[in-house]
Amino acid sequence: MKKIFMALTAAFMLHTASAKSVFANEGRKAGAIADPAEGWSRLFHEVLVDVTIMGVIFAAITIYYMLKYKRKSPDQVGSCKKLSAAQMWGWALIPAFVFMADDFFLAANTWSLWNIYRKPPAGSYEIEVRAEMWSWNFIYPGGAAAVNELRVPAGKPIALRMTSSDVVHSLYLSDFKVKEDCMPGRVTYYWFYPKVPGEHVLTCTEYCGAMHSGMYGKVIVMPQEEFDNWLKKETKA
Amino acid sequence: MTEHSSEHTHGWETSPWPLPLAAGILFLLPLPFSFHFVYKNSLMAMLSLGLGVPMVIISVAGWTRESLEDKYGWASGYIVGAMPFFIIAEAFIFIAFLAAYWVIKLSAGVWPPPGTPEFPVLIPIIMTIILVSSSITIHIGEGKLEEGDKEGFIKWLGLTILLGTVFLCFTAFEWSHFIHEGFLIGTNAKGTVFYSITGFHASHVFVGLAIFLCILLPAIAGKVSKPFVQAGSIYWHFVDIVWFFVVSQVYFW
Amino acid sequence: MSAHVKSGFKEWIFTTDHKRIGILYLVGSITAFCLSGIMAVLIRLELWSLGPTITDDPTTYNVWLYMHGAVMILGFQIPALTGWFANYLAPLQIGAKDVAFPRLNAFSLWLFWAGVVLALLTFVVPDPPDVMWTGYPPYSVVTSGNTALYSFTVLVMGFSSIAGGINLIATIIFMRAPGMAWGKLNMFIWTVLAAFTIQLIFVPVLGSAVTMVLFDKYLGATFFNPGMGGDVLIYQNLFWFYSHPAVYVILLPGIGMIFEIVATFSRNRIFNFKVAVYGGVGVLVLITGEVWVHHLYTSGLADWLRVFQMVTTLMISVPVGILMISLVGTLRGGAIDYKTPMLYGVGFIFVFLVGGLTGIPLAMASLDLAVHDTHFVVAHFHFVMAVSMTFAIMGGTYYLFPKMSGRMYSETLGRTGFWLFLIGVFVTFGTMFFVGLDGMPRRYYDYQMFPQLENLHKVQTIGTMIIGLAVITILISWIHGLVAGEKAPSNPWGSRSLEWDTTSPPGPGNFGGRSIVVPDDWDPYCYDKPGRTL
Ligand code: HEA
Ligand code: HEA
Ligand code: CUA
Ligand SMILES: [Cu+2]
């Protein structure tokens, strides 16, 4: 058992060392913008590896014991003794230490990503979102408006300021890995970073009644020029 | 408890009261509320109440009688020990409401919000005095019971019930006074908080009075269970303490 | 049970005996499980294909889902674990004749049934509730559905479990047999004590929250109306302040039952028992109230609050991990016999690992931003709750089956049910993770915007059918055991624990008039002391 435990610790330490740099290569060169969606994918992958290691260790030990300690005669009994005080403390503190180290490691990484998520870069293009049962209203600077279709220019960080005129909704851009609730009486925000032109799904992810599942639309990422033309046309109208 | 062991192997213990009480509660609260407020059918609501009220009263009476016989030989002994757990649970109801109140108040721009009338100062003080005295009277009553003075106990218990009733009348008076001024639960956030918190407190006073009635009536007939009295009085003190929070937060803050 | 004991209909419905109350809880909760399971089947059928499949009214789907979530949690798992198991086992394991307040116990039972009746009304009332089990305002206030029914179901069930909790806490504190010191209690007793402590503190908060919704909707109060000075987030915080701890109310007795099963069928001491109690169960109770914000990572609460509770949430892996070490460690050096309960016992370890470890990315605030309220979350909680805890309930019911009925179930049927169940849940909920990662939001009647997910949804629906088959097999094995099983001996598994030290089923008074006095050298897992019985 001790051996197994040492192996566990070693595996964990190795893993920690190899994973230390989730954000080290975030390339903090001047002016570069860290994309939350990329950070998300990388960190998610990291965590998947982390929990898989944990799970496989536990599962493997379980299977090993399950096979090794089958009952061989009807009145055989187990041989597990009460632990001595030292063993007891060891089996409390060492795992607690390992688990906590992992937790803090994960927390620190989330924290860095969280900061990226929560701080729209300077110069973001800001769009207002007003949710209602059951549609999305997007209001652009200058007064242009769109329903259920969020047109944005490519290559620019987009910040959304969101509120709702009736119940709680939540604007989810699954490809950009962002979501935040839209509530009456409160304003929330987030930002995302569309880089190449294309179309993406946007959905409502807070239950808001019968047409909750009908409250979806598109994010249309357009080349800057096209977007400018569209915006001009819409603003005039 | 061991001395009772042999008599308990005779048969399965039963009591007819818990089932009708649970059913009665169904008829007393959820059903009439739904009939009246959701389906706007007051006739059905009254019918349901007509079924629920007697069911609850009869089963509470039957239950009380049975528990004074103490056929299990242990139940009443633990009631004093169990009361604190009930009180923890009760306290968290008030904590939740007060927490909602604090959040609303601390995040509000102006407080009290427009439309709130002047709150009286004298009445809550009088109410506080009444409730504190009732805590004292029940304490004295308990002392009398301890001395074996049943007459005295009944007197002091009766006085406590009287004070509690007067307190409830004050709450009712306050409410009707505010309602006349047009200050309703929906007027603003202050109205919401005021009526729900004082309402909850009043309902606890009401339950406390009901418990005391369940002690008083058998006591007049000569049957008293000391642990039951003690538990009731702990509950009453709790209702009293909660009032301090209610009055200080809702009236004077 | 001696033959002359009178036992008719009246002795059942008016019973105040903890064993019978436990069995009536079992009947109620299995009924609730089948009903809300059928709702799950309807949900899955609706999601079988793009567009309307078996209903073209989204509200119908929403009502099914409301029913499914609310009844599975309030009507099935909490009553099965804290009603059925705790009522049946706790007094037996501490050597008591009954609970501290037998009438109050019966009252909790019938209040629970009243709650079941209220939940069933969903099918008959016009405008049934469609607020989901979370009932968030303002939707629950503005909907034309009957939110009152939701609030009252929660209130009635909540009051029932508070009454039950006070009762069992008092029982465990005051009614232990002479010599039954705190150090000699079963693991299950500790977990039940912890679960009820959590209930007492947190249920009233949930009760208050749903009462506020009731006031807002029907009496015109303005708790959640921002236009009138209210705040919609008050409800979400109060709700999760209860409902996160509620998952540990489910987890604790469940894992406690699994500990009993694993110890009995390995004939082994629980590994590092004291640490599991203090460092596992105890620490879990201490931190369970500081993590609710992990359900609100996308709700726009203050950043510091979200990050702070992220750390506390991650820390929960420590006590749970310690419990898991004890569970796996109990197998070590054991003499393991793979009867049906034990299959559920070891199966639990694997499914709980899947569910618990996928809770880790959810706990990490910035990762949760992308998967919150998608089917990834649904898959997480079905693995920890719908699968692991149902394993605990099924396994525990098989485990107690000889004791409560006096008959043995059929091993073949029992094992078949287990394997079907295991396959079914991996097919259904394993696939669900991928659907969720692809962006499929929860509570969606339809998924027009994700046509590429149709096949994965079909796989899940097929998996559900396998689960359905498993449930049918399990039910048949029980009914078969009840009518045709062989007579059970008093201690079929060779356990050392006190509940097996009496007839199957135990008669009134539990130990046949015997006064239990616990000797110094006994404890419920003393397999290392040959032949030691009371
Ligand atoms: C029995 C029920 C149960 C249990 C036990 C858990 C356990 C956990 N849950 Fe889960 N959860 C639910 C039921 C449950 N949950 C439900 C019902 C919901 C959704 C509600 C709704 O929205 O409708 C939910 C949702 C939910 C969310 C919100 C997701 C969202 O809506 O966006 C989060 C986020 O943090 C979360 C996290 C966790 C964590 C960290 C644990 C931990 O307790 C898990 C701990 C276990 C392990 C970690 C595995 C074993 C430990 C080890 C092997 C040790 C080593 C491991 C490490 C150091 C990582 N859960
Ligand atoms: C303990 C709790 C529990 C349990 C056991 C289950 C069990 C199951 N759950 Fe569910 N579930 C929840 C708790 C639970 N669930 C909660 C809390 C939610 C969230 C609700 C919300 O969003 O508000 C949810 C939501 C939920 C969804 C999400 C829907 C959506 O968001 O749109 C889905 C979808 O697949 C689902 C499926 C299932 C399935 C297939 C089972 C199966 O395991 C069921 C197995 C049971 C049976 C199959 C019935 C018994 C069998 C018979 C009576 C025989 C007849 C049947 C057949 C022949 C098929 N559940
Ligand atoms: Cu809007 Cu869901
Ligand atoms: Cu949680």
Short mmCIF file of N, CA and C and ligand atoms in Angstrom, two decimals, chain A residues 50-51 54-55 58 98-100 102-103 106, chain C residues 73 77 133-134 136 239-240 243-244 246-248 250-251 284 291 294-298 313-314 316-318 320-322 324 352-353 355-364 368 371-374 377-378 380-382 384-386 389 442-443, ligand 1:
data_model
loop_
_atom_site.label_atom_id
_atom_site.label_comp_id
_atom_site.label_asym_id
_atom_site.label_seq_id
_atom_site.Cartn_x
_atom_site.Cartn_y
_atom_site.Cartn_z
N ASP A 50 -5.44 15.49 -15.68
CA ASP A 50 -5.30 15.46 -14.23
C ASP A 50 -6.31 14.50 -13.60
N VAL A 51 -7.59 14.70 -13.91
CA VAL A 51 -8.59 13.85 -13.23
C VAL A 51 -8.53 12.42 -13.75
N MET A 54 -5.97 10.70 -11.63
CA MET A 54 -6.58 10.40 -10.33
C MET A 54 -7.52 9.21 -10.42
N GLY A 55 -8.39 9.26 -11.41
CA GLY A 55 -9.41 8.21 -11.54
C GLY A 55 -8.78 6.87 -11.84
N PHE A 58 -7.18 5.29 -8.72
CA PHE A 58 -8.17 4.70 -7.81
C PHE A 58 -8.79 3.45 -8.41
N VAL A 98 -1.69 15.77 -0.80
CA VAL A 98 -1.64 15.58 -2.25
C VAL A 98 -2.88 16.17 -2.91
N PHE A 99 -4.05 15.86 -2.37
CA PHE A 99 -5.29 16.37 -2.98
C PHE A 99 -5.31 17.89 -2.95
N MET A 100 -4.86 18.45 -1.81
CA MET A 100 -4.91 19.89 -1.70
C MET A 100 -3.93 20.54 -2.66
N ASP A 102 -3.06 19.43 -5.50
CA ASP A 102 -3.71 19.39 -6.80
C ASP A 102 -4.78 20.47 -6.90
N ASP A 103 -5.58 20.59 -5.83
CA ASP A 103 -6.65 21.59 -5.86
C ASP A 103 -6.08 22.99 -6.07
N LEU A 106 -4.89 23.49 -9.56
CA LEU A 106 -6.01 23.74 -10.48
C LEU A 106 -6.58 25.14 -10.27
N ILE C 73 -35.37 13.93 -6.81
CA ILE C 73 -34.58 14.37 -5.66
C ILE C 73 -35.42 14.35 -4.39
N GLN C 77 -34.75 10.12 -3.85
CA GLN C 77 -33.48 9.85 -3.20
C GLN C 77 -33.45 10.29 -1.74
N TRP C 133 -36.81 22.02 -11.38
CA TRP C 133 -36.69 21.77 -9.93
C TRP C 133 -36.03 22.95 -9.22
N THR C 134 -35.42 23.86 -9.99
CA THR C 134 -34.77 25.00 -9.36
C THR C 134 -35.72 26.17 -9.13
N TYR C 136 -36.38 29.09 -10.51
CA TYR C 136 -35.85 30.46 -10.46
C TYR C 136 -36.91 31.51 -10.76
N PHE C 239 -31.50 29.42 -2.72
CA PHE C 239 -31.80 28.08 -3.23
C PHE C 239 -30.56 27.20 -3.20
N TRP C 240 -29.45 27.70 -3.71
CA TRP C 240 -28.26 26.85 -3.76
C TRP C 240 -27.61 26.73 -2.41
N SER C 243 -29.46 23.79 -1.77
CA SER C 243 -29.45 22.65 -2.68
C SER C 243 -28.06 22.12 -2.94
N HIS C 244 -27.02 22.89 -2.70
CA HIS C 244 -25.74 22.21 -2.73
C HIS C 244 -25.60 21.26 -1.55
N ALA C 246 -27.77 19.80 -0.07
CA ALA C 246 -28.68 18.69 -0.30
C ALA C 246 -28.00 17.54 -1.03
N VAL C 247 -27.06 17.85 -1.93
CA VAL C 247 -26.41 16.73 -2.62
C VAL C 247 -25.55 15.94 -1.65
N TYR C 248 -25.08 16.56 -0.61
CA TYR C 248 -24.35 15.77 0.38
C TYR C 248 -25.29 15.08 1.36
N ILE C 250 -27.71 13.59 0.22
CA ILE C 250 -27.89 12.37 -0.54
C ILE C 250 -26.63 11.52 -0.51
N LEU C 251 -25.49 12.18 -0.74
CA LEU C 251 -24.23 11.44 -0.81
C LEU C 251 -23.92 10.70 0.48
N LEU C 284 -16.63 17.29 5.57
CA LEU C 284 -17.65 17.53 4.54
C LEU C 284 -18.78 18.39 5.11
N VAL C 291 -19.95 26.54 -0.41
CA VAL C 291 -19.58 26.29 -1.80
C VAL C 291 -20.71 26.54 -2.80
N HIS C 294 -20.77 27.76 -6.64
CA HIS C 294 -20.32 27.07 -7.86
C HIS C 294 -21.49 26.75 -8.80
N HIS C 295 -22.71 26.94 -8.35
CA HIS C 295 -23.83 26.82 -9.29
C HIS C 295 -24.13 28.16 -9.95
N LEU C 296 -23.43 29.20 -9.51
CA LEU C 296 -23.74 30.55 -9.95
C LEU C 296 -22.54 31.23 -10.58
N TYR C 297 -21.66 30.43 -11.18
CA TYR C 297 -20.48 31.02 -11.80
C TYR C 297 -20.83 31.95 -12.94
N THR C 298 -21.97 31.76 -13.57
CA THR C 298 -22.29 32.62 -14.71
C THR C 298 -23.33 33.65 -14.35
N THR C 313 -14.88 24.85 -3.23
CA THR C 313 -15.46 23.72 -3.94
C THR C 313 -14.39 22.68 -4.28
N LEU C 314 -13.26 23.17 -4.78
CA LEU C 314 -12.21 22.21 -5.10
C LEU C 314 -11.76 21.46 -3.85
N ILE C 316 -13.45 20.31 -1.57
CA ILE C 316 -14.32 19.19 -1.21
C ILE C 316 -13.74 17.88 -1.67
N SER C 317 -12.87 17.92 -2.69
CA SER C 317 -12.27 16.67 -3.12
C SER C 317 -11.43 16.05 -2.00
N VAL C 318 -11.01 16.85 -1.00
CA VAL C 318 -10.19 16.27 0.07
C VAL C 318 -11.00 15.32 0.97
N VAL C 320 -13.91 13.99 0.41
CA VAL C 320 -14.48 12.92 -0.39
C VAL C 320 -13.39 11.93 -0.81
N GLY C 321 -12.22 12.47 -1.14
CA GLY C 321 -11.11 11.59 -1.49
C GLY C 321 -10.73 10.69 -0.32
N ILE C 322 -10.76 11.25 0.89
CA ILE C 322 -10.42 10.44 2.07
C ILE C 322 -11.45 9.33 2.28
N MET C 324 -13.10 7.97 -0.11
CA MET C 324 -12.86 6.98 -1.17
C MET C 324 -11.68 6.08 -0.82
N PHE C 352 -18.94 6.50 -9.17
CA PHE C 352 -18.75 7.74 -8.40
C PHE C 352 -17.48 8.46 -8.82
N LEU C 353 -16.44 7.69 -9.16
CA LEU C 353 -15.23 8.35 -9.65
C LEU C 353 -15.53 9.13 -10.92
N GLY C 355 -18.37 10.42 -11.91
CA GLY C 355 -19.18 11.60 -11.59
C GLY C 355 -18.41 12.63 -10.78
N GLY C 356 -17.71 12.18 -9.75
CA GLY C 356 -17.01 13.11 -8.87
C GLY C 356 -15.89 13.83 -9.59
N LEU C 357 -15.15 13.09 -10.40
CA LEU C 357 -14.02 13.73 -11.06
C LEU C 357 -14.47 14.68 -12.16
N THR C 358 -15.62 14.43 -12.79
CA THR C 358 -16.10 15.43 -13.74
C THR C 358 -16.67 16.64 -13.02
N GLY C 359 -16.86 16.53 -11.70
CA GLY C 359 -17.23 17.71 -10.93
C GLY C 359 -16.07 18.69 -10.85
N ILE C 360 -14.85 18.21 -11.04
CA ILE C 360 -13.67 19.08 -10.90
C ILE C 360 -13.63 20.17 -11.97
N PRO C 361 -13.75 19.84 -13.27
CA PRO C 361 -13.80 20.93 -14.25
C PRO C 361 -14.98 21.87 -14.00
N LEU C 362 -16.11 21.32 -13.52
CA LEU C 362 -17.24 22.20 -13.23
C LEU C 362 -16.91 23.14 -12.10
N ALA C 363 -16.12 22.65 -11.15
CA ALA C 363 -15.80 23.47 -9.99
C ALA C 363 -14.87 24.60 -10.36
N MET C 364 -14.15 24.46 -11.47
CA MET C 364 -13.19 25.49 -11.85
C MET C 364 -13.93 26.59 -12.61
N ASP C 368 -16.16 26.28 -16.09
CA ASP C 368 -17.60 26.14 -15.98
C ASP C 368 -18.34 27.13 -16.87
N VAL C 371 -19.42 25.23 -19.85
CA VAL C 371 -20.26 24.03 -19.77
C VAL C 371 -21.44 24.17 -18.82
N HIS C 372 -21.49 25.27 -18.08
CA HIS C 372 -22.63 25.48 -17.19
C HIS C 372 -23.94 25.34 -17.96
N ASP C 373 -24.92 24.67 -17.33
CA ASP C 373 -26.23 24.51 -17.94
C ASP C 373 -26.18 23.88 -19.33
N THR C 374 -25.21 23.01 -19.54
CA THR C 374 -25.25 22.17 -20.73
C THR C 374 -25.44 20.73 -20.26
N VAL C 377 -23.15 19.14 -17.50
CA VAL C 377 -23.55 19.20 -16.10
C VAL C 377 -24.57 18.10 -15.81
N VAL C 378 -25.51 17.92 -16.74
CA VAL C 378 -26.53 16.88 -16.55
C VAL C 378 -25.86 15.52 -16.41
N HIS C 380 -22.73 14.98 -15.40
CA HIS C 380 -22.06 14.95 -14.09
C HIS C 380 -23.02 14.52 -12.99
N PHE C 381 -24.16 15.21 -12.91
CA PHE C 381 -24.98 14.89 -11.73
C PHE C 381 -25.76 13.61 -11.90
N HIS C 382 -25.95 13.16 -13.13
CA HIS C 382 -26.54 11.83 -13.21
C HIS C 382 -25.54 10.77 -12.77
N VAL C 384 -23.05 11.17 -10.44
CA VAL C 384 -22.91 11.16 -8.98
C VAL C 384 -24.21 10.84 -8.28
N MET C 385 -25.31 11.34 -8.82
CA MET C 385 -26.56 11.23 -8.06
C MET C 385 -27.43 10.12 -8.62
N ALA C 386 -27.83 10.29 -9.89
CA ALA C 386 -28.78 9.33 -10.44
C ALA C 386 -28.18 7.93 -10.55
N MET C 389 -25.87 7.14 -6.44
CA MET C 389 -26.75 7.05 -5.29
C MET C 389 -27.88 6.06 -5.53
N ARG C 442 -29.09 22.59 -21.47
CA ARG C 442 -30.09 21.81 -20.73
C ARG C 442 -31.49 22.33 -20.99
N ARG C 443 -32.44 21.53 -20.59
CA ARG C 443 -33.85 21.95 -20.57
C ARG C 443 -34.30 22.39 -21.95
C1 HEA D 1 -25.25 13.37 -5.00
C2 HEA D 1 -25.12 14.39 -5.67
C3 HEA D 1 -23.87 15.16 -6.04
C4 HEA D 1 -22.57 15.04 -5.60
C5 HEA D 1 -22.00 14.07 -4.61
C6 HEA D 1 -21.84 16.05 -6.29
C7 HEA D 1 -20.48 16.25 -6.11
C8 HEA D 1 -19.78 17.30 -6.65
N1 HEA D 1 -20.26 18.23 -7.54
FE1 HEA D 1 -22.10 18.29 -8.34
N2 HEA D 1 -24.03 18.54 -8.85
C9 HEA D 1 -25.09 17.78 -8.46
C10 HEA D 1 -25.05 16.69 -7.62
C11 HEA D 1 -23.91 16.25 -6.97
N3 HEA D 1 -22.65 16.76 -7.12
C12 HEA D 1 -26.31 18.25 -9.06
C13 HEA D 1 -27.71 17.67 -8.85
C14 HEA D 1 -25.95 19.33 -9.85
C15 HEA D 1 -26.82 20.16 -10.80
C16 HEA D 1 -27.92 20.88 -10.22
C17 HEA D 1 -28.70 21.61 -11.25
O1 HEA D 1 -28.18 22.60 -11.80
O2 HEA D 1 -29.84 21.18 -11.56
C18 HEA D 1 -24.53 19.50 -9.68
C19 HEA D 1 -23.81 20.51 -10.28
C20 HEA D 1 -22.52 20.82 -9.97
C21 HEA D 1 -21.86 22.04 -10.34
C22 HEA D 1 -22.51 23.21 -11.07
C23 HEA D 1 -22.35 23.06 -12.51
C24 HEA D 1 -23.09 24.07 -13.27
O3 HEA D 1 -24.31 24.17 -13.12
O4 HEA D 1 -22.44 24.77 -14.01
C25 HEA D 1 -20.58 21.96 -9.86
C26 HEA D 1 -19.57 23.02 -10.00
O5 HEA D 1 -18.71 23.16 -9.26
C27 HEA D 1 -20.45 20.68 -9.19
C28 HEA D 1 -19.29 20.23 -8.57
C29 HEA D 1 -19.24 19.10 -7.78
C30 HEA D 1 -18.06 18.71 -7.04
C31 HEA D 1 -16.72 19.39 -7.05
C32 HEA D 1 -18.40 17.58 -6.34
C33 HEA D 1 -17.51 16.84 -5.39
O6 HEA D 1 -18.18 16.56 -4.20
C34 HEA D 1 -16.99 15.58 -6.00
C35 HEA D 1 -15.90 15.02 -5.15
C36 HEA D 1 -15.44 13.69 -5.63
C37 HEA D 1 -14.30 13.46 -6.27
C38 HEA D 1 -13.36 14.57 -6.64
C39 HEA D 1 -13.92 12.08 -6.70
C40 HEA D 1 -13.27 11.24 -5.63
C41 HEA D 1 -12.07 11.85 -5.06
C42 HEA D 1 -10.81 11.51 -5.38
C43 HEA D 1 -10.52 10.41 -6.31
C44 HEA D 1 -9.72 12.24 -4.72
C45 HEA D 1 -8.74 12.90 -5.62
C46 HEA D 1 -9.30 13.92 -6.52
C47 HEA D 1 -8.85 15.18 -6.67
C48 HEA D 1 -7.82 15.80 -5.81
C49 HEA D 1 -9.39 16.03 -7.76
N4 HEA D 1 -21.63 20.00 -9.28
#
